């Protein structure tokens, strides 16, 4: 918990990004009575829920679990919430907690430069403005730079061709011939939403996905009235053993790939495929040749049913090129199309970039991340003081709530901010030694997780190492309870006292 905010320093905060994590930071700072500026490149808040508007968009975390702990929401319409509902929820939170007045829309952050003498960040916007802050919270997200596949002739297509994060409302769908490239979560959701609307849907599938079956059901008016009357009913869903148990099963499974938890996950997915797909030829098209959860598991209650609609053709061959009237396969087959949808994912290694970030001694973040994006416990980087990343590189990713992850991260960051607020130090960053030790342990563990078991996915960095938290959910919760201040370089007018206090804290904890 943060200390009493009657402090000796009034810090200036910049938050980059008005998505889920940026709004969280804004709410927490506002509740502390602190001022901040939240820079958002778009003209609306919402992050990924603003960028993505495709048919079928649904969060794969139960709605009451993908909700801020301080703002339960009785109005969810179903167990898994649709994208527009989630966007509306974040809009409501921004207004209720008075965050919106501190958001500067249409202000893309182009660069950050650290002034070591002044212990300040200069934040430069794309419009040329510059502002100075004591602390920068980077909450720019992961999946917001669309990845377009290098397919020959893509720019020659005469119809509507677009990435799912740039949805074209004018593109023909109803009664049209539609091509859908990509079978990750987005591709699966779009197929389930539009297959009954089209004349034909060609689903170009590079590699099939394991599908984890989940329940989906609406909340009735009576349900929502009960949630309003008794918020504990929402907590009962959020913390239900079925959900929490599934999280622990998943994180235990990915870290012990030959253990009983992973065996259970794989068996559930295999039985789902075997029992759901009636046509043996289609069943084999949809059977992955890698282990379940090596790629991110797809949670769906209806994909296997919808993909068997006669309007759908699953194409497993290789694309040779796109032509003005459709897609030509390597084997010569031609698919005439009116609309081509690219569900081809994002550049997941960008984070705050393309903004340039320059830390101590003129060192750039691009240099620090030359091998791979990395941060000490996914939150901070050596030589970049007072810069904190929410849902940064090497953080937990998977089929559980990033809101929960971000809230735990914020509780950790608050304890670092308290040192700055109290005037004990002016600069906080992890030491290079602590970060190197963390990365060595993380990489060794990551290679042994299910993510490293032999498939291609957006989890893997340029060297094929899973770029994620490789330990259990409970291990992450434990790590976020309190910083080990001895792992941080604390500098400023009172750094000697701060470091002495850190040593005393460690001795006290050791003797407790």
Coordinates of C-alpha atoms in Angstrom, one line a residue:
X1 CA 0.0 0.0 0.0
X2 CA 1.2 3.5 -0.7
X3 CA 2.1 5.7 2.2
X4 CA 0.3 8.8 3.5
X5 CA 0.4 11.3 0.6
X6 CA 1.4 14.2 2.9
X7 CA 4.9 14.1 1.2
X8 CA 7.8 16.4 0.8
X9 CA 7.8 16.3 -3.0
X10 CA 5.0 16.9 -5.5
X11 CA 5.9 14.8 -8.4
X12 CA 5.1 15.5 -12.0
X13 CA 3.7 12.3 -13.8
X14 CA 3.4 11.6 -17.5
X15 CA 1.3 8.5 -18.5
X16 CA 1.7 7.2 -22.1
X17 CA -1.4 5.5 -23.4
X18 CA -5.1 5.7 -22.4
X19 CA -5.8 2.0 -22.6
X20 CA -6.6 -0.3 -19.7
X21 CA -3.3 0.2 -17.9
X22 CA -3.0 3.9 -18.5
X23 CA -6.4 4.5 -17.1
X24 CA -5.5 2.4 -14.1
X25 CA -2.5 4.5 -13.4
X26 CA -4.6 7.7 -13.8
X27 CA -7.3 6.4 -11.4
X28 CA -4.7 5.5 -8.8
X29 CA -2.9 8.8 -9.0
X30 CA -6.2 10.7 -8.9
X31 CA -7.2 8.8 -5.8
X32 CA -3.9 9.8 -4.2
X33 CA -4.7 13.5 -5.0
X34 CA -1.9 13.7 -7.5
X35 CA -1.8 15.5 -10.8
X36 CA -0.7 13.9 -14.1
X37 CA -0.9 14.3 -17.8
X38 CA -2.0 11.3 -19.8
X39 CA -0.9 11.4 -23.5
X40 CA -3.0 9.5 -26.0
X41 CA -2.2 9.4 -29.7
X42 CA -5.8 8.7 -30.7
X43 CA -8.9 10.7 -30.4
X44 CA -10.5 8.3 -28.0
X45 CA -9.4 6.2 -25.0
X46 CA -9.6 2.4 -24.8
X47 CA -6.4 1.1 -26.2
X48 CA -6.9 -2.3 -27.9
X49 CA -10.7 -2.0 -27.4
X50 CA -10.7 1.2 -29.3
X51 CA -8.4 -0.1 -32.1
X52 CA -10.3 -3.3 -32.7
X53 CA -14.0 -3.1 -33.9
X54 CA -14.2 -6.4 -35.9
X55 CA -17.4 -8.6 -35.8
X56 CA -17.3 -11.1 -33.0
X57 CA -14.7 -9.2 -30.9
X58 CA -14.9 -10.7 -27.4
X59 CA -12.5 -10.8 -24.4
X60 CA -11.3 -14.4 -23.6
X61 CA -11.4 -13.6 -19.9
X62 CA -14.7 -13.8 -18.1
X63 CA -16.2 -10.3 -17.9
X64 CA -16.3 -10.1 -14.1
X65 CA -12.6 -11.0 -14.0
X66 CA -11.7 -8.5 -16.7
X67 CA -12.9 -5.7 -14.5
X68 CA -10.9 -3.4 -12.2
X69 CA -11.1 -4.7 -8.6
X70 CA -12.2 -1.2 -7.4
X71 CA -14.9 -0.9 -9.9
X72 CA -17.1 -4.0 -10.2
X73 CA -19.6 -3.8 -13.1
X74 CA -23.0 -5.3 -12.7
X75 CA -24.1 -4.4 -16.3
X76 CA -22.2 -7.0 -18.2
X77 CA -24.5 -8.7 -20.7
X78 CA -22.8 -12.1 -20.8
X79 CA -20.2 -14.3 -19.1
X80 CA -17.7 -13.2 -21.8
X81 CA -18.1 -9.6 -22.7
X82 CA -18.1 -8.2 -26.3
X83 CA -15.6 -5.5 -27.3
X84 CA -18.1 -2.5 -27.4
X85 CA -19.2 -3.3 -23.9
X86 CA -15.6 -3.3 -22.6
X87 CA -14.9 0.0 -24.4
X88 CA -18.0 1.5 -22.8
X89 CA -16.8 0.3 -19.4
X90 CA -13.5 2.0 -19.7
X91 CA -15.2 5.2 -20.9
X92 CA -17.4 5.0 -17.7
X93 CA -14.4 4.5 -15.5
X94 CA -12.5 7.5 -17.0
X95 CA -15.5 9.7 -16.3
X96 CA -16.4 8.4 -12.8
X97 CA -12.8 8.7 -11.5
X98 CA -12.2 12.1 -13.2
X99 CA -9.4 10.9 -15.4
X100 CA -10.6 12.3 -18.7
X101 CA -9.8 15.9 -17.8
X102 CA -6.1 14.9 -17.6
X103 CA -6.0 13.1 -21.0
X104 CA -4.5 14.9 -24.0
X105 CA -6.0 13.2 -27.0
X106 CA -4.3 13.4 -30.4
X107 CA -0.9 13.7 -28.7
X108 CA 1.5 11.0 -29.8
X109 CA 4.7 10.7 -27.7
X110 CA 7.6 10.9 -30.1
X111 CA 10.5 10.8 -27.7
X112 CA 11.7 10.7 -24.1
X113 CA 15.1 12.1 -23.0
X114 CA 16.4 11.7 -19.4
X115 CA 18.2 14.7 -17.8
X116 CA 20.4 13.1 -15.2
X117 CA 21.4 16.4 -13.6
X118 CA 17.8 17.5 -13.1
X119 CA 16.4 14.0 -12.6
X120 CA 13.7 14.7 -15.1
X121 CA 12.3 13.3 -18.3
X122 CA 11.7 15.6 -21.3
X123 CA 8.7 14.2 -23.2
X124 CA 8.5 15.4 -26.8
X125 CA 5.3 15.0 -28.7
X126 CA 4.9 14.4 -32.5
X127 CA 3.6 18.0 -32.8
X128 CA 6.9 19.3 -31.5
X129 CA 5.8 20.2 -28.0
X130 CA 8.1 19.4 -25.1
X131 CA 7.2 18.9 -21.4
X132 CA 9.2 17.9 -18.3
X133 CA 8.2 15.2 -15.8
X134 CA 9.7 13.5 -12.8
X135 CA 8.1 10.1 -13.6
X136 CA 6.9 8.5 -16.8
X137 CA 4.5 5.6 -16.7
X138 CA 4.6 3.7 -20.1
X139 CA 1.2 2.1 -20.6
X140 CA 1.3 1.9 -24.3
X141 CA 0.3 -1.8 -24.6
X142 CA 1.6 -4.7 -26.6
X143 CA -0.8 -5.4 -29.5
X144 CA -1.2 -2.1 -31.2
X145 CA 1.2 -2.1 -34.2
X146 CA -0.6 -4.2 -36.9
X147 CA 1.5 -6.8 -38.7
X148 CA 0.8 -7.0 -42.5
X149 CA 2.1 -10.3 -44.1
X150 CA 4.6 -9.9 -47.0
X151 CA 2.3 -11.5 -49.6
X152 CA 3.1 -10.8 -53.2
X153 CA 0.5 -8.7 -54.9
X154 CA -1.4 -7.7 -51.8
X155 CA -1.5 -4.1 -53.0
X156 CA -3.0 -5.1 -56.3
X157 CA -6.2 -6.5 -54.8
X158 CA -9.2 -4.8 -56.5
X159 CA -11.6 -5.3 -53.5
X160 CA -11.3 -4.2 -49.9
X161 CA -8.2 -5.5 -48.1
X162 CA -7.5 -4.5 -44.6
X163 CA -6.1 -5.5 -41.2
X164 CA -8.6 -6.4 -38.5
X165 CA -7.3 -3.5 -36.3
X166 CA -8.2 -1.1 -39.2
X167 CA -11.7 -2.5 -39.8
X168 CA -13.2 -1.2 -43.1
X169 CA -16.9 -0.6 -42.5
X170 CA -17.5 -0.2 -46.2
X171 CA -16.1 -3.7 -47.1
X172 CA -18.7 -6.1 -48.4
X173 CA -19.5 -8.9 -46.0
X174 CA -23.2 -9.8 -46.4
X175 CA -23.6 -12.1 -49.4
X176 CA -20.0 -11.5 -50.4
X177 CA -17.0 -13.8 -51.0
X178 CA -14.7 -13.2 -48.1
X179 CA -11.1 -14.3 -47.5
X180 CA -9.8 -14.4 -44.0
X181 CA -6.0 -14.8 -43.4
X182 CA -5.1 -15.9 -39.9
X183 CA -6.5 -18.3 -37.4
X184 CA -5.5 -16.9 -34.1
X185 CA -8.1 -15.6 -31.6
X186 CA -9.1 -12.7 -33.9
X187 CA -9.5 -14.9 -37.0
X188 CA -11.5 -17.5 -35.0
X189 CA -13.8 -14.8 -33.6
X190 CA -14.4 -13.2 -37.0
X191 CA -15.2 -16.5 -38.6
X192 CA -17.8 -17.4 -35.9
X193 CA -19.4 -14.0 -36.4
X194 CA -19.7 -13.7 -40.1
X195 CA -19.9 -17.2 -41.6
X196 CA -23.7 -17.1 -41.8
X197 CA -23.6 -13.7 -43.5
X198 CA -21.3 -14.4 -46.4
X199 CA -21.8 -16.2 -49.6
X200 CA -18.5 -17.9 -49.1
X201 CA -15.7 -17.6 -46.5
X202 CA -12.3 -18.9 -47.3
X203 CA -10.3 -19.3 -44.1
X204 CA -6.6 -19.3 -45.0
X205 CA -4.9 -21.2 -42.2
X206 CA -1.1 -21.4 -41.9
X207 CA -1.3 -23.6 -38.8
X208 CA -4.4 -24.7 -36.9
X209 CA -5.1 -23.9 -33.3
X210 CA -6.0 -25.9 -30.3
X211 CA -9.4 -24.8 -29.1
X212 CA -10.3 -24.8 -25.4
X213 CA -14.1 -25.2 -24.9
X214 CA -15.6 -22.7 -22.5
X215 CA -19.2 -21.8 -21.5
X216 CA -20.9 -18.7 -22.8
X217 CA -24.2 -17.5 -21.5
X218 CA -26.1 -14.2 -21.1
X219 CA -26.8 -12.4 -17.9
X220 CA -30.5 -11.7 -17.5
X221 CA -32.1 -8.5 -16.3
X222 CA -32.6 -10.4 -13.0
X223 CA -29.0 -11.4 -12.8
X224 CA -27.9 -7.7 -13.3
X225 CA -30.4 -6.6 -10.7
X226 CA -28.9 -9.1 -8.3
X227 CA -25.4 -7.9 -9.0
X228 CA -26.4 -4.3 -8.3
X229 CA -28.1 -5.3 -5.1
X230 CA -25.2 -7.5 -3.8
X231 CA -21.7 -6.8 -5.3
X232 CA -20.4 -9.9 -3.5
X233 CA -22.2 -12.0 -6.2
X234 CA -19.7 -10.5 -8.7
X235 CA -16.8 -11.3 -6.6
X236 CA -18.1 -14.8 -6.3
X237 CA -17.7 -15.1 -10.1
X238 CA -14.4 -13.2 -10.3
X239 CA -12.8 -15.4 -7.6
X240 CA -14.7 -18.6 -8.3
X241 CA -12.6 -21.8 -7.9
X242 CA -13.4 -22.8 -11.5
X243 CA -11.8 -19.6 -12.8
X244 CA -8.9 -19.3 -10.3
X245 CA -8.3 -23.1 -10.6
X246 CA -8.2 -22.8 -14.4
X247 CA -5.5 -20.1 -14.1
X248 CA -3.4 -22.1 -11.7
X249 CA -3.8 -25.2 -13.9
X250 CA -2.7 -23.2 -16.9
X251 CA 0.3 -21.6 -15.3
X252 CA 1.4 -24.8 -13.6
X253 CA 0.9 -26.6 -16.9
X254 CA 3.0 -24.2 -19.0
X255 CA 5.9 -24.5 -16.5
X256 CA 5.7 -28.2 -15.9
X257 CA 5.0 -29.4 -19.5
X258 CA 5.0 -33.1 -18.7
X259 CA 3.0 -32.8 -15.5
X260 CA -0.7 -33.6 -14.9
X261 CA -2.0 -30.1 -15.5
X262 CA -0.7 -29.9 -19.0
X263 CA -1.9 -33.4 -19.7
X264 CA -5.4 -32.4 -18.6
X265 CA -5.3 -29.3 -20.9
X266 CA -4.1 -31.3 -23.9
X267 CA -6.8 -34.0 -23.3
X268 CA -9.6 -31.4 -23.0
X269 CA -8.5 -29.8 -26.3
X270 CA -8.1 -33.2 -28.1
X271 CA -11.5 -34.5 -27.0
X272 CA -13.0 -31.2 -28.1
X273 CA -11.6 -31.6 -31.6
X274 CA -12.5 -35.3 -31.9
X275 CA -16.0 -35.0 -30.6
X276 CA -16.9 -31.7 -32.3
X277 CA -15.8 -32.0 -36.0
X278 CA -17.8 -34.6 -37.9
X279 CA -16.0 -34.6 -41.2
X280 CA -12.7 -36.6 -40.9
X281 CA -11.0 -34.5 -43.6
X282 CA -11.9 -31.2 -41.9
X283 CA -10.9 -32.7 -38.5
X284 CA -7.4 -33.3 -39.8
X285 CA -7.2 -29.9 -41.3
X286 CA -7.9 -28.5 -37.9
X287 CA -5.6 -30.8 -36.0
X288 CA -2.4 -28.9 -34.8
X289 CA 1.0 -30.6 -35.0
X290 CA 2.3 -29.0 -31.8
X291 CA 1.3 -29.2 -28.2
X292 CA -1.7 -27.4 -26.7
X293 CA -0.8 -24.0 -25.3
X294 CA 2.5 -23.7 -27.3
X295 CA 0.6 -21.0 -29.1
X296 CA -1.8 -19.0 -27.1
X297 CA -4.9 -21.2 -26.4
X298 CA -8.0 -20.2 -28.3
X299 CA -11.0 -20.1 -26.0
X300 CA -14.3 -20.6 -27.9
X301 CA -17.7 -22.0 -27.3
X302 CA -18.7 -22.2 -30.9
X303 CA -15.8 -22.2 -33.4
X304 CA -16.0 -25.9 -34.2
X305 CA -19.7 -25.6 -34.8
X306 CA -19.4 -22.5 -37.0
X307 CA -16.4 -23.7 -39.1
X308 CA -18.6 -26.6 -40.3
X309 CA -21.0 -24.3 -41.9
X310 CA -21.2 -25.1 -45.7
X311 CA -20.2 -21.5 -46.5
X312 CA -16.8 -22.0 -44.9
X313 CA -13.8 -23.5 -46.8
X314 CA -10.7 -24.1 -44.7
X315 CA -7.6 -23.6 -47.0
X316 CA -4.4 -25.1 -45.6
X317 CA -2.3 -24.7 -48.7
X318 CA 0.3 -22.0 -49.2
X319 CA -0.6 -18.7 -50.7
X320 CA 1.4 -17.9 -53.9
X321 CA 0.2 -14.3 -54.4
X322 CA -2.8 -12.0 -54.2
X323 CA -4.3 -11.0 -57.6
X324 CA -6.8 -8.2 -58.3
X325 CA -9.7 -10.6 -58.2
X326 CA -8.7 -13.0 -55.4
X327 CA -5.9 -15.3 -54.0
X328 CA -3.8 -17.7 -56.0
X329 CA -2.4 -20.7 -54.2
X330 CA 0.9 -22.4 -54.8
X331 CA -0.9 -25.5 -56.2
X332 CA -2.7 -23.3 -58.7
X333 CA -6.1 -23.1 -57.1
X334 CA -7.7 -19.7 -57.3
X335 CA -10.2 -18.2 -54.7
X336 CA -12.2 -15.3 -56.2
X337 CA -12.9 -12.7 -53.5
X338 CA -14.6 -9.5 -52.8
X339 CA -13.1 -8.8 -49.4
X340 CA -9.8 -9.9 -47.9
X341 CA -9.4 -9.6 -44.1
X342 CA -5.9 -9.8 -42.5
X343 CA -6.1 -11.3 -39.1
X344 CA -2.3 -11.5 -39.0
X345 CA -1.5 -10.1 -35.6
X346 CA 0.7 -7.4 -34.3
X347 CA 4.4 -6.5 -33.8
X348 CA 4.5 -7.6 -30.2
X349 CA 8.0 -6.3 -29.5
X350 CA 7.4 -2.6 -29.9
X351 CA 5.9 -1.5 -26.5
X352 CA 6.5 2.2 -26.2
X353 CA 8.4 2.3 -29.5
X354 CA 8.5 3.9 -32.1
X355 CA 9.0 6.7 -29.6
X356 CA 12.7 7.1 -29.0
X357 CA 13.8 6.8 -25.4
X358 CA 17.2 8.0 -24.3
X359 CA 18.4 7.3 -20.8
X360 CA 21.5 7.8 -18.8
X361 CA 24.7 8.6 -20.7
X362 CA 22.7 8.9 -24.0
X363 CA 21.9 5.2 -24.0
X364 CA 18.8 4.5 -26.1
X365 CA 16.1 1.9 -25.4
X366 CA 16.7 0.5 -28.9
X367 CA 20.3 -0.2 -27.8
X368 CA 19.2 -1.7 -24.5
X369 CA 16.7 -3.9 -26.4
X370 CA 19.0 -4.8 -29.3
X371 CA 18.8 -8.5 -28.5
X372 CA 15.3 -8.6 -27.1
X373 CA 12.9 -6.3 -25.2
X374 CA 13.3 -6.9 -21.6
X375 CA 12.6 -5.3 -18.2
X376 CA 13.4 -6.2 -14.7
X377 CA 10.2 -8.0 -13.5
X378 CA 8.5 -6.6 -16.6
X379 CA 8.5 -3.1 -15.0
X380 CA 11.8 -1.2 -15.3
X381 CA 15.0 -1.0 -17.3
X382 CA 18.6 -0.3 -16.0
X383 CA 19.9 3.2 -17.0
X384 CA 16.3 4.5 -17.5
X385 CA 15.4 5.9 -14.1
X386 CA 11.9 6.8 -13.1
X387 CA 10.4 5.0 -16.1
X388 CA 7.9 2.3 -15.3
X389 CA 6.2 0.0 -17.8
X390 CA 2.9 -1.5 -17.1
X391 CA 2.4 -4.8 -18.9
X392 CA 6.0 -4.4 -20.2
X393 CA 8.3 -7.0 -21.8
X394 CA 8.6 -10.4 -20.0
X395 CA 5.4 -9.9 -18.2
X396 CA 2.7 -12.6 -17.8
X397 CA 0.8 -13.3 -21.0
X398 CA -1.8 -16.0 -21.5
X399 CA -5.4 -16.7 -20.9
X400 CA -6.0 -14.6 -17.8
X401 CA -6.8 -11.0 -16.9
X402 CA -4.2 -8.4 -17.7
X403 CA -6.2 -6.1 -15.5
X404 CA -5.3 -8.3 -12.5
X405 CA -1.6 -8.2 -13.7
X406 CA -1.6 -4.4 -14.1
X407 CA -3.1 -3.9 -10.7
X408 CA -0.5 -6.0 -9.0
X409 CA 2.2 -4.2 -11.0
X410 CA 0.8 -0.8 -9.9
X411 CA 0.9 -1.8 -6.2
X412 CA 4.6 -2.7 -6.7
X413 CA 5.4 0.6 -8.5
X414 CA 3.6 2.6 -5.8
X415 CA 6.2 1.4 -3.3
X416 CA 9.0 2.7 -5.5
X417 CA 7.1 6.0 -6.1
X418 CA 6.8 6.4 -2.3
X419 CA 10.6 6.8 -2.1
X420 CA 10.5 9.6 -4.7
X421 CA 7.5 11.2 -3.0
X422 CA 9.2 11.2 0.3
X423 CA 12.2 12.9 -1.1
X424 CA 14.5 10.1 -0.1
X425 CA 15.8 9.7 -3.6
X426 CA 15.5 11.5 -7.0
X427 CA 16.2 8.5 -9.3
X428 CA 15.1 4.9 -9.2
X429 CA 16.2 2.2 -11.7
X430 CA 17.1 -1.5 -11.3
X431 CA 20.8 -2.2 -11.3
X432 CA 22.3 -3.9 -14.3
X433 CA 23.4 -6.8 -12.1
X434 CA 19.9 -7.4 -10.7
X435 CA 18.4 -7.2 -14.2
X436 CA 21.0 -9.5 -15.7
X437 CA 20.4 -12.1 -12.9
X438 CA 16.6 -11.8 -13.5
X439 CA 17.0 -12.3 -17.3
X440 CA 19.4 -15.2 -16.9
X441 CA 16.9 -17.0 -14.7
X442 CA 13.9 -16.0 -16.8
X443 CA 15.4 -17.2 -20.1
X444 CA 16.5 -20.5 -18.7
X445 CA 13.0 -21.1 -17.3
X446 CA 11.3 -19.7 -20.4
X447 CA 13.0 -22.2 -22.7
X448 CA 11.5 -25.0 -20.6
X449 CA 7.9 -23.8 -20.8
X450 CA 5.3 -25.0 -23.2
X451 CA 5.8 -21.8 -25.2
X452 CA 9.3 -23.2 -26.1
X453 CA 8.1 -26.7 -27.0
X454 CA 8.4 -26.3 -30.8
X455 CA 6.0 -24.0 -32.5
X456 CA 6.0 -20.5 -34.0
X457 CA 4.1 -17.8 -32.1
X458 CA 4.1 -14.2 -31.2
X459 CA 5.4 -15.2 -27.8
X460 CA 8.8 -15.9 -29.2
X461 CA 11.5 -13.2 -29.5
X462 CA 14.0 -12.9 -32.4
X463 CA 16.1 -15.7 -30.9
X464 CA 13.2 -18.0 -30.4
X465 CA 13.1 -17.5 -26.6
X466 CA 9.6 -17.1 -25.2
X467 CA 9.3 -13.4 -24.2
X468 CA 7.1 -14.0 -21.2
X469 CA 6.9 -14.7 -17.5
X470 CA 8.0 -18.3 -17.2
X471 CA 6.9 -19.1 -13.6
X472 CA 3.5 -19.5 -12.0
X473 CA 0.7 -17.0 -11.4
X474 CA 1.3 -17.3 -7.6
X475 CA 5.0 -16.6 -8.1
X476 CA 4.2 -13.4 -10.0
X477 CA 1.8 -12.4 -7.2
X478 CA 4.5 -13.0 -4.6
X479 CA 7.1 -11.0 -6.6
X480 CA 4.7 -8.0 -6.9
X481 CA 4.0 -7.8 -3.2
X482 CA 7.1 -5.7 -2.5
X483 CA 10.3 -4.6 -4.3
X484 CA 13.7 -5.8 -3.2
X485 CA 15.1 -2.4 -2.9
X486 CA 18.7 -3.7 -2.8
X487 CA 18.1 -4.6 -6.5
X488 CA 17.6 -0.9 -7.3
X489 CA 20.0 1.9 -7.8
X490 CA 18.7 4.7 -5.6
X491 CA 20.3 8.0 -6.2
X492 CA 19.7 11.6 -5.3
X493 CA 20.2 13.9 -2.4
X494 CA 19.4 11.2 0.2
X495 CA 20.4 8.1 -1.6
X496 CA 22.9 7.0 1.1
X497 CA 20.1 7.1 3.7
X498 CA 17.7 5.3 1.3
X499 CA 20.2 2.5 0.6
X500 CA 20.9 2.1 4.3
X501 CA 17.1 1.9 4.9
X502 CA 16.9 -0.8 2.3
X503 CA 19.6 -2.8 4.0
X504 CA 17.8 -2.4 7.3
X505 CA 14.6 -3.5 5.7
X506 CA 16.2 -6.6 4.3
X507 CA 17.8 -7.5 7.7
X508 CA 14.4 -7.0 9.4
X509 CA 12.6 -9.2 6.8
X510 CA 15.3 -11.9 7.2
X511 CA 14.9 -12.0 11.0
X512 CA 11.1 -11.9 10.9

